[in-house]
CSV table of C-alpha atoms in Angstrom, one decimal:
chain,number,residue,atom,x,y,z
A,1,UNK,CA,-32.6,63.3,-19.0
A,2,UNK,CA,-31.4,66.2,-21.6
A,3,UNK,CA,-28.5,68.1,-19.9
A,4,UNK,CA,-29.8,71.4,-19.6
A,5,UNK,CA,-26.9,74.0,-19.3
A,6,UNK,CA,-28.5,77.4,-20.1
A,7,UNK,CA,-31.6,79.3,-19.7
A,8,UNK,CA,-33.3,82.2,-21.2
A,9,UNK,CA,-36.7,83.9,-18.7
A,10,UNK,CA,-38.0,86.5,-20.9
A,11,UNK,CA,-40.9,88.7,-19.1
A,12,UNK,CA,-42.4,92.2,-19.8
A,13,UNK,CA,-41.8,94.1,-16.9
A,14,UNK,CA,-38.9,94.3,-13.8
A,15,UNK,CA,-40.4,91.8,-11.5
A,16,UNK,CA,-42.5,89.4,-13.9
A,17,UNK,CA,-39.8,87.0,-14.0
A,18,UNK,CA,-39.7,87.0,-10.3
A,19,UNK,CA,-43.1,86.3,-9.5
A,20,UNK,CA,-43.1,83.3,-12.3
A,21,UNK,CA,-39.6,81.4,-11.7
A,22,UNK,CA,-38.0,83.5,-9.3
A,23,UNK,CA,-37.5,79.7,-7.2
A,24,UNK,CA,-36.4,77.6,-10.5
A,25,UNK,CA,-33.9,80.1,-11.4
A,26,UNK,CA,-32.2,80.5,-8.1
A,27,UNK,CA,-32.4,76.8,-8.1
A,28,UNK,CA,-30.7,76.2,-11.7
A,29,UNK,CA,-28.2,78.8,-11.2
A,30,UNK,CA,-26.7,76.8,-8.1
A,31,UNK,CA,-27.1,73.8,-9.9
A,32,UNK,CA,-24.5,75.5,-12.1
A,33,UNK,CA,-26.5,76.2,-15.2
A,34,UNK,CA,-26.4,79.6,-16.8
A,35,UNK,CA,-29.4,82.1,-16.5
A,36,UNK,CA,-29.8,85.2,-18.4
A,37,UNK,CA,-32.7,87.7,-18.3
A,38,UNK,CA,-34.3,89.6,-20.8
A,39,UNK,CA,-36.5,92.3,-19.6
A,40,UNK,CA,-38.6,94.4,-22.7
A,41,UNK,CA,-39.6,97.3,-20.9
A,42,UNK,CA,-38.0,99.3,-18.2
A,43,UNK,CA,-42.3,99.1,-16.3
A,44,UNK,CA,-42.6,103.5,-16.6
A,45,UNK,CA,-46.3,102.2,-16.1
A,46,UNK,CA,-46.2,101.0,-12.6
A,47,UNK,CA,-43.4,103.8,-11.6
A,48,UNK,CA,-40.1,106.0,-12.2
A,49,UNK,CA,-37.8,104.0,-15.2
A,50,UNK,CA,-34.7,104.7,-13.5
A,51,UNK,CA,-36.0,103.0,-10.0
A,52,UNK,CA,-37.5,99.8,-11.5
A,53,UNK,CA,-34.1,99.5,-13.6
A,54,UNK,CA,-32.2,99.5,-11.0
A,55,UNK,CA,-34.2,97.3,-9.1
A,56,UNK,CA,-34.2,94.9,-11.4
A,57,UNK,CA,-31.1,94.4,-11.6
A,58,UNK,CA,-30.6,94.1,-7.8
A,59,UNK,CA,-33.2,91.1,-8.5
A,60,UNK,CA,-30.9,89.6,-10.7
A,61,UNK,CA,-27.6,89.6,-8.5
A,62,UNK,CA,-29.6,88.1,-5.7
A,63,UNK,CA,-30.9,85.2,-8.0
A,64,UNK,CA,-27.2,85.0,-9.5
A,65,UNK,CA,-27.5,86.6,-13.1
A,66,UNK,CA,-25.0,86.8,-14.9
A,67,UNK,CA,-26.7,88.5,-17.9
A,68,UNK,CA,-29.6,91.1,-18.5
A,69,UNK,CA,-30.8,91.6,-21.8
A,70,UNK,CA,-32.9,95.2,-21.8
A,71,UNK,CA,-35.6,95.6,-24.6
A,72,UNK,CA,-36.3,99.1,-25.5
A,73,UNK,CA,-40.4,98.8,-25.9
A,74,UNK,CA,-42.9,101.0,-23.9
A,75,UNK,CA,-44.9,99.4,-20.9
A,76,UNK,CA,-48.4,98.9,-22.0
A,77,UNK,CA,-47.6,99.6,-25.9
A,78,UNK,CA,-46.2,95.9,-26.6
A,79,UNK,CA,-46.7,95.9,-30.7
A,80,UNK,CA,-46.7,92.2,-32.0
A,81,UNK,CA,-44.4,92.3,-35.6
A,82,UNK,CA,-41.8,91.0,-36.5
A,83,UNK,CA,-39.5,93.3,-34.7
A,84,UNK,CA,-40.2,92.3,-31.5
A,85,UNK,CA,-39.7,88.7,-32.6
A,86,UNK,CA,-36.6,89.2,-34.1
A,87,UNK,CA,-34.9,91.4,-30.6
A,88,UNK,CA,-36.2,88.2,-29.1
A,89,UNK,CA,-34.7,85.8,-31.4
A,90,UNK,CA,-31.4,87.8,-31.5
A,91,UNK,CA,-30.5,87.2,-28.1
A,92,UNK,CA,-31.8,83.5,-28.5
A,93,UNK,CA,-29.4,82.9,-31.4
A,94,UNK,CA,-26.8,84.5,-29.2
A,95,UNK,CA,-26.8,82.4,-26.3
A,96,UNK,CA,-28.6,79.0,-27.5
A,97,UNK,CA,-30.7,78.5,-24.9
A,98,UNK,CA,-31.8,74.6,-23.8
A,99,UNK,CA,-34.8,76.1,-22.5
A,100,UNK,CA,-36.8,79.4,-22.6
A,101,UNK,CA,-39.3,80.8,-20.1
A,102,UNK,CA,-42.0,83.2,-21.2
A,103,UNK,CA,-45.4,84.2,-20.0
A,104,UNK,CA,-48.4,82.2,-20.5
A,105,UNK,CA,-50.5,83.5,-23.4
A,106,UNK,CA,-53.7,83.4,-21.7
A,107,UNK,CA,-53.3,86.3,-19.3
A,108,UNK,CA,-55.8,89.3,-18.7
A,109,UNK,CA,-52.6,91.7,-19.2
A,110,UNK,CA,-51.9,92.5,-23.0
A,111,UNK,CA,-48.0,92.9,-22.8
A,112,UNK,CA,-48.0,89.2,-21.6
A,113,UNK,CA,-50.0,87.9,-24.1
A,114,UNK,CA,-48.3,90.0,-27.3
A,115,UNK,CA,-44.8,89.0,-25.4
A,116,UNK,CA,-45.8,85.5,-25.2
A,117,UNK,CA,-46.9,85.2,-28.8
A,118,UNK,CA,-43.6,86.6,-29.9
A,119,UNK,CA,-41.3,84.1,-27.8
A,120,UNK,CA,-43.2,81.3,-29.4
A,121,UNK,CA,-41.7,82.6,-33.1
A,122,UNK,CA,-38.5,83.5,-32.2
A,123,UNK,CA,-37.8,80.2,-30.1
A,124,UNK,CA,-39.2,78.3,-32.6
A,125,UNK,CA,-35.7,76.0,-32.7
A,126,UNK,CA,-35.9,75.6,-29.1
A,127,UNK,CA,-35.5,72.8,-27.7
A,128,UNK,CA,-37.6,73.5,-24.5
A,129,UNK,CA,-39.9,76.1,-24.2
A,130,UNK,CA,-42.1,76.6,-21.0
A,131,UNK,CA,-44.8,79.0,-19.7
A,132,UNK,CA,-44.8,80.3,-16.4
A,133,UNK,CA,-48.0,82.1,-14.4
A,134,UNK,CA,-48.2,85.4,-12.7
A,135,UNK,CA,-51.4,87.0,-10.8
A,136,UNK,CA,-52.7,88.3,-14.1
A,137,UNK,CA,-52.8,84.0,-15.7
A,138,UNK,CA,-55.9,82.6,-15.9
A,139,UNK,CA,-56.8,79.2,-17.5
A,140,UNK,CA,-53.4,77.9,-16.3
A,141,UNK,CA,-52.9,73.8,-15.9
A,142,UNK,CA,-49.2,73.1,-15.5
A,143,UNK,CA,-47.6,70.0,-16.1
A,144,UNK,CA,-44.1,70.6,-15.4
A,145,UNK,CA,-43.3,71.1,-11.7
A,146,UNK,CA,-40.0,72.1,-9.8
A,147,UNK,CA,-39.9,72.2,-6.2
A,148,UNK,CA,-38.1,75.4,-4.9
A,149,UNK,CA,-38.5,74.0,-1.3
A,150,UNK,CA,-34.7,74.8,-0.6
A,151,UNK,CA,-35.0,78.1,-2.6
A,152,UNK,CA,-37.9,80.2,-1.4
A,153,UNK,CA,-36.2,82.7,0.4
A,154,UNK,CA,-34.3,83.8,-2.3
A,155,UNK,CA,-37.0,84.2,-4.9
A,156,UNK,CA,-38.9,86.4,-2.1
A,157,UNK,CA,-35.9,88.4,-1.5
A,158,UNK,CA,-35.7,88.9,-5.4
A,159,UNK,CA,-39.1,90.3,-5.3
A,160,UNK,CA,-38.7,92.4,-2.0
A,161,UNK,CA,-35.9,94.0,-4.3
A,162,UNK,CA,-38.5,95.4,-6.1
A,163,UNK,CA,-39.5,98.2,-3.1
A,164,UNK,CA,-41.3,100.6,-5.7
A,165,UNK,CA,-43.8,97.6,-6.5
A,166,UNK,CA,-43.7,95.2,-3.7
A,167,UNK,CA,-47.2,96.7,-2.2
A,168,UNK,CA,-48.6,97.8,-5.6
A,169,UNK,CA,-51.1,94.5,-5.7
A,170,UNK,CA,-54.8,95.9,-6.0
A,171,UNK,CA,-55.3,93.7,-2.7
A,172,UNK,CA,-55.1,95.2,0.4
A,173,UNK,CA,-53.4,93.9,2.8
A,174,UNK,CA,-51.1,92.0,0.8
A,175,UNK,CA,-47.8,92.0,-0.9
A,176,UNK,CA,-46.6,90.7,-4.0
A,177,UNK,CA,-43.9,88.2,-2.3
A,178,UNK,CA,-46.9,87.0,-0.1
A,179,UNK,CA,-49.4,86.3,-3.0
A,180,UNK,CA,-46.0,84.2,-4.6
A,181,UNK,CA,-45.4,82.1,-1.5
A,182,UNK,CA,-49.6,81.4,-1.5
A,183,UNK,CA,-49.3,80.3,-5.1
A,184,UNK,CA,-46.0,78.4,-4.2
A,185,UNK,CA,-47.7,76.6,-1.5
A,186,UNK,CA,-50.7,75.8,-3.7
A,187,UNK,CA,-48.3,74.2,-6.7
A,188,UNK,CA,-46.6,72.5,-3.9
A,189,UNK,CA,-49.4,70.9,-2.3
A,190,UNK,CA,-50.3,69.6,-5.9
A,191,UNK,CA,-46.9,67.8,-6.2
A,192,UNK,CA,-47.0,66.9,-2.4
A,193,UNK,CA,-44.3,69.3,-1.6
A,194,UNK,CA,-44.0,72.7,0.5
A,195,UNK,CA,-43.4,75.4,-2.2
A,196,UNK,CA,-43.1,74.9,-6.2
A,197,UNK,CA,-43.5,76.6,-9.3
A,198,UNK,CA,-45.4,75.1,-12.1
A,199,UNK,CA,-45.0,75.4,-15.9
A,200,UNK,CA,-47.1,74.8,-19.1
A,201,UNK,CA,-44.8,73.2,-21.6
A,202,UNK,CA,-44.9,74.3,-25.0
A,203,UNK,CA,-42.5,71.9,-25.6
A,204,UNK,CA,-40.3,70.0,-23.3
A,205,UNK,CA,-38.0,66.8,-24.0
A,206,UNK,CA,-36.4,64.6,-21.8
């Protein structure tokens, strides 16, 4: 197996990265690999800047982050040129990552799929690049699996940092962290395991 010593999730908004590989990074990070995070909007659609900012960041020190990269684009205004693919590949270039997460590019929300677009250009040299899902994915049939068994508390604590949006679901009587563990248990189940996340490689070597 490749040695894989340091990651790069990219999402749209404070808390996509969560939802997707919240588990994996908790996971990785106490395996001793290095996580960053690179968030391109600060989410002024779903709330106050300031707020989601700093909630976000809590979500990172409870999954062991190092590192936040900030992009400086506008929630729901996501343009796809070749600036956003270069911020991207900046911080790519900067820290070398063996692997990349990014949002799946078949996803009813247009930031994803403009994000996801872009990350496939600027990590073009990437070794390993893999899609995760959120409640917006559809058309989604991983391949790559990682049990997060040991590590589920932490990625729901990382999304119950998120207080402005942890209820904001369009599904009443359910949270954010609760439609995560359902889709955890469902990946699990598929790899005969309690709770997992599941990717779709764009590539992966090992």
């Amino acid at each position: 197996m490749r040695k894989i010593e340091r990651v790069l999730a990219i999402g749209c908004h404070p808390d996509d990265i969560e939802i997707g590989c919240g588990g994996t990074i908790a996971k990785w990070v106490e395996s001793g690999i290095e996580l960053s995070l690179m968030v391109m909007t600060f989410g002024e659609a779903g709330g106050e800047p300031d707020m989601r900012k700093q909630e976000q960041e809590e979500a990172a020190k409870i999954l062991g982050i190092k590192r936040l990269y900030w992009g400086d684009y506008m929630d729901s205004h996501f343009p796809l040129d070749s600036i956003l693919i270069t911020d991207i590949e900046r911080v790519i270039i900067e820290m070398e990552p063996d692997v990349v997460f990014v949002h799946y590019h078949k996803d009813t929300h247009q930031d994803h799929r403009t994000l996801s677009a872009a990350a496939i250009t600027a990590s073009r040299y990437t070794t390993n690049v893999l899609f995760y899902e959120g409640p917006s994915t559809y058309e989604f049939l991983p391949t790559v699996f990682v049990d997060i068994s040991s590590h589920i508390t932490k990625k729901f604590d990382s999304l119950y940092a998120h207080a402005s949006q942890v209820n904001k679901t369009n599904i009443t009587g359910l949270n954010i962290a609760e439609i995560a563990e359902a889709n955890a248990i469902f990946r699990g189940v598929e790899g005969k395991v309690k709770y997992a996340e599941a990717f779709v490689p764009f590539r992966f070597f090992v």
